[in-house]
Short mmCIF file of C-alpha atoms in Angstrom, two decimals:
data_model
loop_
_atom_site.label_atom_id
_atom_site.label_comp_id
_atom_site.label_asym_id
_atom_site.label_seq_id
_atom_site.Cartn_x
_atom_site.Cartn_y
_atom_site.Cartn_z
CA UNK A 1 -5.11 -0.49 -9.95
CA UNK A 2 -5.04 -3.83 -7.89
CA UNK A 3 -5.69 -4.47 -4.55
CA UNK A 4 -5.60 -7.91 -2.81
CA UNK A 5 -5.84 -9.27 0.64
CA UNK A 6 -3.93 -12.62 0.55
CA UNK A 7 -2.09 -15.49 -2.06
CA UNK A 8 -2.60 -18.93 -1.29
CA UNK A 9 -0.26 -20.72 0.89
CA UNK A 10 3.04 -22.39 -0.31
CA UNK A 11 2.44 -25.26 -2.53
CA UNK A 12 -1.40 -23.83 -3.09
CA UNK A 13 -0.13 -21.36 -5.66
CA UNK A 14 -1.42 -22.10 -9.26
CA UNK A 15 -0.35 -19.39 -12.17
CA UNK A 16 -4.12 -19.22 -14.04
CA UNK A 17 -3.50 -16.15 -15.73
CA UNK A 18 -2.45 -15.98 -19.13
CA UNK A 19 -0.32 -13.64 -20.53
CA UNK A 20 -1.39 -9.93 -21.44
CA UNK A 21 -3.09 -9.55 -24.90
CA UNK A 22 -1.50 -9.60 -27.70
CA UNK A 23 -0.46 -5.72 -29.44
CA UNK A 24 -1.80 -5.67 -32.25
CA UNK A 25 0.76 -3.00 -33.80
CA UNK A 26 4.29 -3.68 -33.28
CA UNK A 27 5.46 -0.33 -32.28
CA UNK A 28 9.58 0.04 -33.41
CA UNK A 29 9.40 3.48 -31.35
CA UNK A 30 7.88 6.54 -30.87
CA UNK A 31 7.49 10.15 -32.57
CA UNK A 32 6.25 13.28 -31.76
CA UNK A 33 3.08 14.63 -33.35
CA UNK A 34 3.17 15.70 -36.96
CA UNK A 35 0.21 18.04 -36.71
CA UNK A 36 1.06 20.92 -34.13
CA UNK A 37 0.59 23.95 -35.86
CA UNK A 38 3.52 26.96 -36.33
CA UNK A 39 3.06 29.46 -33.70
CA UNK A 40 1.48 32.49 -35.09
CA UNK A 41 -0.75 30.40 -38.07
CA UNK A 42 -3.87 31.11 -38.47
CA UNK A 43 -6.62 29.10 -39.94
CA UNK A 44 -9.15 30.90 -41.71
CA UNK A 45 -12.38 30.81 -39.96
CA UNK A 46 -11.38 27.81 -37.45
CA UNK A 47 -8.35 29.76 -35.14
CA UNK A 48 -6.99 32.82 -33.97
CA UNK A 49 -3.85 33.41 -33.01
CA UNK A 50 -3.76 33.20 -29.87
CA UNK A 51 -5.71 30.24 -29.90
CA UNK A 52 -3.46 28.58 -31.88
CA UNK A 53 -0.22 29.69 -29.81
CA UNK A 54 -2.12 28.10 -27.13
CA UNK A 55 -2.20 24.78 -28.93
CA UNK A 56 0.37 24.64 -29.34
CA UNK A 57 2.24 25.42 -26.37
CA UNK A 58 -0.50 22.75 -24.79
CA UNK A 59 1.17 19.57 -26.99
CA UNK A 60 4.60 21.13 -26.76
CA UNK A 61 4.29 21.25 -23.06
CA UNK A 62 2.80 17.48 -23.28
CA UNK A 63 6.25 16.58 -25.47
CA UNK A 64 8.74 16.63 -23.02
CA UNK A 65 6.96 14.72 -20.59
CA UNK A 66 8.55 11.29 -22.63
CA UNK A 67 9.81 8.33 -20.84
CA UNK A 68 10.91 7.58 -24.64
CA UNK A 69 12.04 9.84 -27.83
CA UNK A 70 12.87 7.54 -30.50
CA UNK A 71 11.14 7.91 -34.52
CA UNK A 72 8.78 5.73 -35.61
CA UNK A 73 10.62 4.35 -38.49
CA UNK A 74 13.72 2.78 -37.00
CA UNK A 75 16.61 5.24 -35.14
CA UNK A 76 16.13 8.38 -37.07
CA UNK A 77 16.83 11.66 -35.53
CA UNK A 78 13.93 13.48 -34.44
CA UNK A 79 12.68 16.62 -35.77
CA UNK A 80 12.30 19.95 -33.59
CA UNK A 81 8.80 20.41 -32.63
CA UNK A 82 6.44 23.39 -33.59
CA UNK A 83 9.16 24.49 -36.02
CA UNK A 84 8.67 24.68 -40.24
CA UNK A 85 9.43 21.34 -42.21
CA UNK A 86 9.95 21.80 -46.00
CA UNK A 87 7.64 19.72 -48.26
CA UNK A 88 9.82 17.12 -48.59
CA UNK A 89 9.94 16.47 -45.36
CA UNK A 90 5.62 16.40 -44.98
CA UNK A 91 5.42 13.74 -47.65
CA UNK A 92 8.32 11.24 -46.28
CA UNK A 93 9.43 10.20 -42.92
CA UNK A 94 12.84 10.47 -42.14
CA UNK A 95 15.40 7.18 -43.74
CA UNK A 96 16.43 4.89 -40.53
CA UNK A 97 19.53 5.08 -39.80
CA UNK A 98 22.05 2.07 -39.57
CA UNK A 99 23.35 1.70 -36.58
CA UNK A 100 26.13 -1.12 -37.23
CA UNK A 101 27.37 1.23 -40.12
CA UNK A 102 27.45 4.23 -38.17
CA UNK A 103 31.17 5.47 -37.14
CA UNK A 104 30.66 8.38 -35.16
CA UNK A 105 28.50 10.00 -32.87
CA UNK A 106 25.25 11.79 -33.41
CA UNK A 107 26.10 15.43 -34.41
CA UNK A 108 24.47 18.02 -32.27
CA UNK A 109 22.62 19.21 -35.57
CA UNK A 110 20.84 15.75 -35.87
CA UNK A 111 20.18 15.83 -31.80
CA UNK A 112 16.31 15.40 -31.37
CA UNK A 113 14.93 18.96 -30.41
CA UNK A 114 12.28 19.38 -28.12
CA UNK A 115 10.23 22.81 -28.08
CA UNK A 116 10.72 25.83 -25.82
CA UNK A 117 9.31 26.06 -23.39
CA UNK A 118 9.51 28.67 -20.16
CA UNK A 119 12.29 27.79 -17.60
CA UNK A 120 9.75 27.24 -14.78
CA UNK A 121 8.58 24.59 -16.20
CA UNK A 122 10.11 21.68 -15.40
CA UNK A 123 10.33 18.51 -17.94
CA UNK A 124 8.34 15.51 -16.78
CA UNK A 125 8.01 12.03 -17.75
CA UNK A 126 4.36 11.41 -19.01
CA UNK A 127 2.71 8.74 -21.45
CA UNK A 128 4.09 8.03 -24.83
CA UNK A 129 3.35 10.19 -27.86
CA UNK A 130 3.18 8.84 -31.29
CA UNK A 131 2.22 9.33 -34.96
CA UNK A 132 1.25 6.18 -35.71
CA UNK A 133 -2.12 5.48 -37.39
CA UNK A 134 -2.80 2.27 -35.04
CA UNK A 135 -1.34 3.68 -31.85
CA UNK A 136 -3.10 6.95 -31.87
CA UNK A 137 -4.57 8.43 -28.49
CA UNK A 138 -8.18 8.81 -28.81
CA UNK A 139 -9.82 12.36 -28.14
CA UNK A 140 -12.90 12.29 -25.99
CA UNK A 141 -15.96 13.02 -27.39
CA UNK A 142 -16.15 16.28 -25.90
CA UNK A 143 -12.60 17.13 -26.76
CA UNK A 144 -11.87 17.12 -22.80
CA UNK A 145 -9.91 14.32 -20.44
CA UNK A 146 -10.53 10.79 -20.31
CA UNK A 147 -12.82 10.61 -16.47
CA UNK A 148 -11.46 7.83 -14.54
CA UNK A 149 -13.31 7.50 -11.61
CA UNK A 150 -10.23 6.54 -8.42
CA UNK A 151 -10.99 4.18 -5.43
CA UNK A 152 -9.25 3.55 -2.56
CA UNK A 153 -9.16 -0.80 -1.49
CA UNK A 154 -8.29 -0.91 1.64
CA UNK A 155 -7.06 -4.29 3.39
CA UNK A 156 -7.53 -4.88 7.30
CA UNK A 157 -5.67 -7.54 8.99
CA UNK A 158 -7.02 -10.18 11.75
CA UNK A 159 -7.25 -8.82 15.52
CA UNK A 160 -4.52 -11.70 16.55
CA UNK A 161 -1.10 -10.11 16.25
CA UNK A 162 2.38 -11.99 16.39
CA UNK A 163 4.47 -11.47 19.62
CA UNK A 164 7.31 -10.22 18.27
CA UNK A 165 6.47 -8.98 14.70
CA UNK A 166 4.58 -5.94 12.61
CA UNK A 167 0.79 -6.60 11.18
CA UNK A 168 -0.90 -3.74 8.93
CA UNK A 169 -3.76 -2.41 7.74
CA UNK A 170 -3.55 -0.47 4.40
CA UNK A 171 -5.02 1.35 1.23
CA UNK A 172 -3.96 1.72 -2.30
CA UNK A 173 -5.16 4.06 -4.50
CA UNK A 174 -4.85 4.63 -8.74
CA UNK A 175 -5.90 7.64 -10.73
CA UNK A 176 -5.31 8.00 -14.25
CA UNK A 177 -3.57 10.95 -15.52
CA UNK A 178 -5.62 13.89 -17.45
CA UNK A 179 -4.20 15.48 -21.19
CA UNK A 180 -6.90 17.68 -22.45
CA UNK A 181 -8.12 16.72 -25.96
CA UNK A 182 -6.50 13.33 -25.32
CA UNK A 183 -7.87 9.83 -23.64
CA UNK A 184 -5.06 9.07 -21.14
CA UNK A 185 -4.68 5.70 -20.71
CA UNK A 186 -3.22 5.44 -17.02
CA UNK A 187 -0.22 2.82 -17.27
CA UNK A 188 -0.06 2.65 -13.35
CA UNK A 189 -0.48 -0.44 -11.08
CA UNK A 190 -0.23 -1.67 -7.65
CA UNK A 191 -1.10 -4.39 -5.21
CA UNK A 192 -1.61 -5.07 -1.50
CA UNK A 193 -0.95 -8.52 0.34
CA UNK A 194 -1.36 -7.98 4.23
CA UNK A 195 -0.92 -12.04 4.66
CA UNK A 196 1.61 -13.56 1.47
CA UNK A 197 2.29 -16.53 1.51
CA UNK A 198 1.46 -16.97 5.80
CA UNK A 199 -0.06 -14.66 8.45
CA UNK A 200 3.25 -13.18 9.12
CA UNK A 201 4.15 -11.68 5.98
CA UNK A 202 2.71 -8.92 3.54
CA UNK A 203 3.86 -8.15 0.01
CA UNK A 204 3.11 -4.79 -1.30
CA UNK A 205 3.82 -2.70 -4.69
CA UNK A 206 3.46 -0.04 -7.29
CA UNK A 207 4.47 -0.03 -10.84
CA UNK A 208 4.53 2.96 -13.24
CA UNK A 209 4.23 1.94 -16.81
CA UNK A 210 5.79 3.81 -19.62
CA UNK A 211 6.30 3.61 -23.56
CA UNK A 212 3.20 2.33 -26.36
CA UNK A 213 2.21 -0.72 -24.14
CA UNK A 214 3.43 0.57 -20.81
CA UNK A 215 -0.07 -0.32 -19.25
CA UNK A 216 0.61 -4.18 -20.26
CA UNK A 217 4.24 -3.97 -19.10
CA UNK A 218 2.68 -3.10 -15.54
CA UNK A 219 -0.04 -5.03 -15.15
CA UNK A 220 1.97 -7.72 -16.33
CA UNK A 221 4.16 -7.36 -13.50
CA UNK A 222 1.84 -7.24 -10.97
CA UNK A 223 -0.39 -10.16 -11.93
CA UNK A 224 2.64 -12.59 -12.22
CA UNK A 225 5.64 -11.27 -10.05
CA UNK A 226 3.81 -12.02 -6.83
CA UNK A 227 3.15 -15.79 -7.99
CA UNK A 228 7.19 -16.02 -9.04
CA UNK A 229 8.12 -14.48 -5.92
CA UNK A 230 6.09 -17.26 -4.03
CA UNK A 231 8.96 -19.87 -4.67
CA UNK A 232 12.07 -17.43 -3.96
CA UNK A 233 10.71 -15.95 -0.72
CA UNK A 234 10.05 -20.10 0.30
CA UNK A 235 13.19 -21.12 -1.02
CA UNK A 236 15.41 -18.23 0.16
CA UNK A 237 16.25 -16.91 3.33
CA UNK A 238 18.34 -13.98 1.80
CA UNK A 239 14.60 -11.49 0.88
CA UNK A 240 16.89 -9.23 -0.75
CA UNK A 241 17.71 -12.14 -3.22
CA UNK A 242 14.61 -13.43 -3.71
CA UNK A 243 13.29 -10.15 -4.60
CA UNK A 244 16.07 -9.68 -7.20
CA UNK A 245 15.83 -13.15 -8.42
CA UNK A 246 11.83 -12.29 -9.42
CA UNK A 247 12.46 -9.26 -10.77
CA UNK A 248 15.06 -10.82 -13.54
CA UNK A 249 12.50 -13.54 -13.88
CA UNK A 250 9.52 -11.25 -14.24
CA UNK A 251 11.58 -9.70 -16.97
CA UNK A 252 12.87 -12.31 -18.77
CA UNK A 253 9.45 -13.97 -19.01
CA UNK A 254 8.36 -10.26 -20.10
CA UNK A 255 11.02 -10.97 -23.15
CA UNK A 256 9.35 -14.18 -24.45
CA UNK A 257 5.74 -12.66 -23.85
CA UNK A 258 3.20 -11.16 -26.42
CA UNK A 259 4.04 -7.96 -25.45
CA UNK A 260 6.04 -5.64 -27.27
CA UNK A 261 8.46 -4.73 -24.66
CA UNK A 262 11.29 -3.36 -27.49
CA UNK A 263 10.46 0.39 -26.46
CA UNK A 264 8.05 -0.33 -23.41
CA UNK A 265 8.52 -1.21 -19.56
CA UNK A 266 7.67 0.08 -16.36
CA UNK A 267 9.42 1.21 -12.80
CA UNK A 268 8.93 -1.57 -10.04
CA UNK A 269 9.29 -0.54 -6.26
CA UNK A 270 8.10 -4.00 -4.01
CA UNK A 271 8.27 -3.94 -0.44
CA UNK A 272 8.33 -7.61 1.37
CA UNK A 273 7.69 -7.27 5.21
CA UNK A 274 8.28 -10.89 7.45
CA UNK A 275 8.38 -10.40 11.26
CA UNK A 276 9.56 -7.01 12.19
CA UNK A 277 12.21 -6.72 9.03
CA UNK A 278 11.34 -4.41 5.64
CA UNK A 279 12.76 -5.35 2.46
CA UNK A 280 12.26 -3.11 -0.24
CA UNK A 281 13.49 -4.07 -4.01
CA UNK A 282 13.32 -1.10 -7.04
CA UNK A 283 13.86 0.08 -10.57
CA UNK A 284 13.40 3.32 -11.69
CA UNK A 285 11.75 6.54 -10.31
CA UNK A 286 8.82 4.76 -8.17
CA UNK A 287 9.90 5.92 -4.77
CA UNK A 288 9.11 4.35 -1.29
CA UNK A 289 9.42 6.14 2.10
CA UNK A 290 8.84 5.76 5.76
CA UNK A 291 6.89 8.27 7.55
CA UNK A 292 8.60 7.46 11.64
CA UNK A 293 7.46 9.30 14.13
CA UNK A 294 9.93 12.59 15.91
CA UNK A 295 9.67 13.75 20.23
CA UNK A 296 8.23 16.32 19.73
CA UNK A 297 5.28 15.26 17.48
CA UNK A 298 4.82 14.72 14.06
CA UNK A 299 6.68 12.18 11.78
CA UNK A 300 9.90 12.22 9.43
CA UNK A 301 10.90 10.91 6.32
CA UNK A 302 13.16 8.09 6.42
CA UNK A 303 14.25 6.79 2.66
CA UNK A 304 13.51 3.77 1.84
CA UNK A 305 14.77 3.97 -2.54
CA UNK A 306 16.54 6.47 -4.41
CA UNK A 307 15.22 7.20 -7.75
CA UNK A 308 17.88 5.41 -10.79
CA UNK A 309 18.82 8.04 -12.97
CA UNK A 310 21.16 8.11 -15.83
CA UNK A 311 23.59 10.28 -14.31
CA UNK A 312 24.48 8.99 -10.67
CA UNK A 313 28.10 8.12 -11.45
CA UNK A 314 27.83 4.03 -11.02
CA UNK A 315 24.63 4.25 -13.45
CA UNK A 316 26.02 6.17 -16.36
CA UNK A 317 29.22 4.21 -15.95
CA UNK A 318 27.06 0.94 -16.85
CA UNK A 319 25.46 2.81 -19.12
CA UNK A 320 29.01 3.79 -20.97
CA UNK A 321 30.24 0.79 -21.10
CA UNK A 322 27.84 -0.82 -22.79
CA UNK A 323 28.22 1.77 -25.72
CA UNK A 324 25.21 4.14 -24.79
CA UNK A 325 24.99 7.55 -24.48
CA UNK A 326 23.34 9.92 -21.38
CA UNK A 327 22.45 13.47 -23.32
CA UNK A 328 19.39 15.86 -22.99
CA UNK A 329 17.25 16.90 -25.37
CA UNK A 330 17.60 20.35 -26.84
CA UNK A 331 15.10 23.11 -28.03
CA UNK A 332 14.76 24.70 -31.18
CA UNK A 333 17.24 27.05 -30.13
CA UNK A 334 20.03 24.66 -29.41
CA UNK A 335 19.57 24.43 -24.98
CA UNK A 336 19.39 21.50 -23.09
CA UNK A 337 15.91 20.54 -21.90
CA UNK A 338 14.39 17.76 -20.01
CA UNK A 339 15.92 15.29 -18.22
CA UNK A 340 18.74 13.77 -19.45
CA UNK A 341 18.37 10.27 -20.98
CA UNK A 342 19.71 6.68 -22.12
CA UNK A 343 20.38 6.53 -25.91
CA UNK A 344 22.13 4.34 -28.40
CA UNK A 345 25.26 5.60 -29.62
CA UNK A 346 24.91 5.82 -32.93
CA UNK A 347 21.06 6.99 -32.78
CA UNK A 348 18.52 9.17 -30.79
CA UNK A 349 16.92 6.30 -29.04
CA UNK A 350 15.27 5.03 -27.08
CA UNK A 351 15.58 8.53 -24.97
CA UNK A 352 14.80 6.42 -21.71
CA UNK A 353 15.04 8.96 -18.84
CA UNK A 354 15.62 6.56 -16.17
CA UNK A 355 18.60 3.78 -15.67
CA UNK A 356 16.94 0.65 -14.66
CA UNK A 357 13.75 -0.54 -15.48
CA UNK A 358 11.68 -3.71 -16.43
CA UNK A 359 11.21 -5.08 -20.27
CA UNK A 360 12.58 -1.75 -22.54
CA UNK A 361 14.76 -4.37 -24.59
CA UNK A 362 16.43 -1.23 -26.96
CA UNK A 363 17.52 0.24 -23.56
CA UNK A 364 18.24 -2.61 -21.54
CA UNK A 365 20.97 -3.37 -25.35
CA UNK A 366 22.94 -0.29 -23.62
CA UNK A 367 23.24 -0.97 -20.04
CA UNK A 368 19.63 -0.03 -18.78
CA UNK A 369 19.21 -3.26 -15.93
CA UNK A 370 16.22 -4.73 -14.70
CA UNK A 371 18.81 -5.69 -11.32
CA UNK A 372 17.02 -3.92 -8.57
CA UNK A 373 18.71 -2.46 -5.56
CA UNK A 374 17.50 -3.42 -2.00
CA UNK A 375 17.33 -1.89 1.17
CA UNK A 376 16.61 -4.01 4.41
CA UNK A 377 15.30 -2.13 8.13
CA UNK A 378 14.56 -3.81 10.73
CA UNK A 379 11.30 -1.81 12.10
CA UNK A 380 10.87 0.03 15.49
CA UNK A 381 8.11 1.15 17.45
CA UNK A 382 8.25 4.54 16.37
CA UNK A 383 7.69 3.41 12.55
CA UNK A 384 4.10 4.04 12.06
CA UNK A 385 3.96 4.04 8.28
CA UNK A 386 5.22 3.58 5.05
CA UNK A 387 4.45 5.20 1.63
CA UNK A 388 5.14 3.63 -1.99
CA UNK A 389 4.17 5.74 -4.50
CA UNK A 390 4.70 6.20 -8.90
CA UNK A 391 6.25 9.66 -9.78
CA UNK A 392 3.27 10.72 -10.24
CA UNK A 393 3.25 11.28 -6.62
CA UNK A 394 6.84 12.68 -6.41
CA UNK A 395 7.01 14.94 -8.57
CA UNK A 396 5.80 17.96 -7.09
CA UNK A 397 5.54 16.41 -3.70
CA UNK A 398 8.73 15.89 -1.48
CA UNK A 399 9.06 12.94 0.46
CA UNK A 400 8.72 15.41 3.63
CA UNK A 401 5.40 16.39 2.49
CA UNK A 402 4.22 13.38 1.48
CA UNK A 403 4.68 11.63 5.42
CA UNK A 404 3.58 15.19 6.92
CA UNK A 405 -0.08 14.55 4.42
CA UNK A 406 -0.36 10.82 5.39
CA UNK A 407 0.98 11.73 9.17
CA UNK A 408 -1.86 14.04 9.51
CA UNK A 409 -4.86 11.74 8.50
CA UNK A 410 -7.56 9.51 11.04
CA UNK A 411 -6.94 6.55 9.05
CA UNK A 412 -5.21 4.77 6.04
CA UNK A 413 -8.00 5.39 3.19
CA UNK A 414 -8.21 9.17 4.38
CA UNK A 415 -4.29 9.40 4.03
CA UNK A 416 -3.89 7.37 0.68
CA UNK A 417 -7.11 9.87 -0.76
CA UNK A 418 -5.42 12.83 0.30
CA UNK A 419 -1.85 12.31 -0.38
CA UNK A 420 -3.13 11.33 -4.65
CA UNK A 421 -5.78 14.11 -4.61
CA UNK A 422 -2.80 16.73 -3.53
CA UNK A 423 -0.45 15.00 -6.29
CA UNK A 424 -3.25 15.47 -8.84
CA UNK A 425 -4.13 19.36 -8.16
CA UNK A 426 -0.10 19.78 -7.82
CA UNK A 427 -0.11 18.65 -11.91
CA UNK A 428 -2.93 20.75 -12.53
CA UNK A 429 -1.45 23.96 -11.27
CA UNK A 430 2.12 23.15 -12.51
CA UNK A 431 1.77 21.75 -16.07
CA UNK A 432 -1.19 23.46 -17.20
CA UNK A 433 -3.82 20.84 -17.63
CA UNK A 434 -1.42 18.01 -17.51
CA UNK A 435 -1.43 15.33 -15.05
CA UNK A 436 0.32 12.18 -15.06
CA UNK A 437 -1.10 8.91 -13.47
CA UNK A 438 -0.72 8.86 -9.54
CA UNK A 439 -0.53 5.60 -7.39
CA UNK A 440 0.19 5.14 -3.70
CA UNK A 441 0.31 2.37 -1.32
CA UNK A 442 -0.38 3.66 2.23
CA UNK A 443 0.53 1.16 4.68
CA UNK A 444 0.46 1.54 8.86
CA UNK A 445 2.15 -0.49 10.42
CA UNK A 446 1.12 -2.41 14.17
CA UNK A 447 3.94 -2.77 16.35
CA UNK A 448 3.38 -5.66 19.42
CA UNK A 449 2.88 -4.35 22.79
CA UNK A 450 5.92 -5.80 25.26
#
C-alpha cells in the first residue's frame, strides 16, 4: 500500500523508478494443490478423521476463490479436487493440449473440477494456488497467518480553498489477507495525491492484483500510472480520454516489462478531481462509490463504477467474438460452482473471473481488455465523500453499508479504518478464517462556500 501527497508540477516529472524485480521462475499457469488429502483418510498416529476432513475443507474452500484456474504444464484440463487419483496420474502431469490442433470445445468430462462445498459458501476471488516448486506459499513458523500491521495514511489540504472548486482530505489503508497455514502476500496497492500536477487537481486509485505475480503488477501500476497520466491529462482536455490513454499505456508497458503477466494482472479504479469535476476510470471489480447526504439525515450511496463481469451482455459478446468462452467450474458431482470465468475456446485456461483487467496476456487474447469505462460527475455540496476499494471490501459489504460506516465516523482516518476492519471481520465469519486482501481509499470533499 502506498499513499502520497503530491506529484511534481508539469514539466518537472521524472520517472525515476525502475521496472519491478524480475521474476525468477516464469509461471505458465496454475494448478490447485496436489497435497489435499481425501476426506476421511487417516494417517496413523498423526491425524484423526475429523482433522483430515477439516484440513480438506479448508483447502477446498481456498481453492474455490481463484482469479485464475489453469494447469501449470500448459493447457491441460484441471483435475478434480479432493478426489482419488490413479498412481499413473500421480507420477505424471496431464499432457498439454495443442490449442491450434483442437477442433471441438472441451467436453464436460474434461472441465476443471472444483471441490464441493456447502451451498451458503459463495465463491471468492483470492490469490492464486500453485504446486510449482519455485512458487510455493510459505507457511508461517507457527503455522498461522501472515501478520501484517495495517496503517492508515492521511493527507491533508491547504487552508486556502479554491473559490469555485472542491478540496479534500483523505486516508488510505491496505491490509493483507489471511489464509490459515500460509504466508499471504498482499497483492493490493493504492495511492492518493491531494495535489496532482496543480493545486486544484487530485488523483486517487486502488488496485487489486491477481495471479502468481499480481503483487508485482499492482505495484507497477501504482508506481507508473500517475507519472504516465501527467502528460495525458496535461495535453488532453477530456479527462476520460486522458485516463483511458493512461490505462492503455501502462498495460502496454507491463507487456514489455520484466514482469511475467501471462497469468497475472490487476484491477484498477482511478478518480481524477479537477475543480468540481470528478472523472473515474476503472477495469475489473474494484469499485468506487459516492456518499451523498440526504435531507432526512444519513447518506445515500451513489455508484461511480460497475463491476466488469464476463456475464454482462456486452462483455460476453466481445469475449465470444474473440474465440473465448464464458463458463463456470463444476464440483465433483457435476454441479456448477463459483463465478463465471473466461477461458480459451479449446482449453481450460486462464479462468479469469472478470472481463477487464491490466496485464493478463493470455486472457487478453480472448477478449479481456485493459480499456477502462469512465464516468464523469459534477460534484454538488451534497456529495460529501468518496470510497475507492478493492473487492476485499465489497465481497461482504454492500455500497450502502460502506457509505453508512464511513458516514458515521468523525474523521476520514476513522472511517477508513472502520471500513477495512469491518470487512476483515466479515470475511473471518463468512469464510471460516480465510480473508482477501482489503484496500480502501476514503476521500472527504470540502466544498467552497458561496
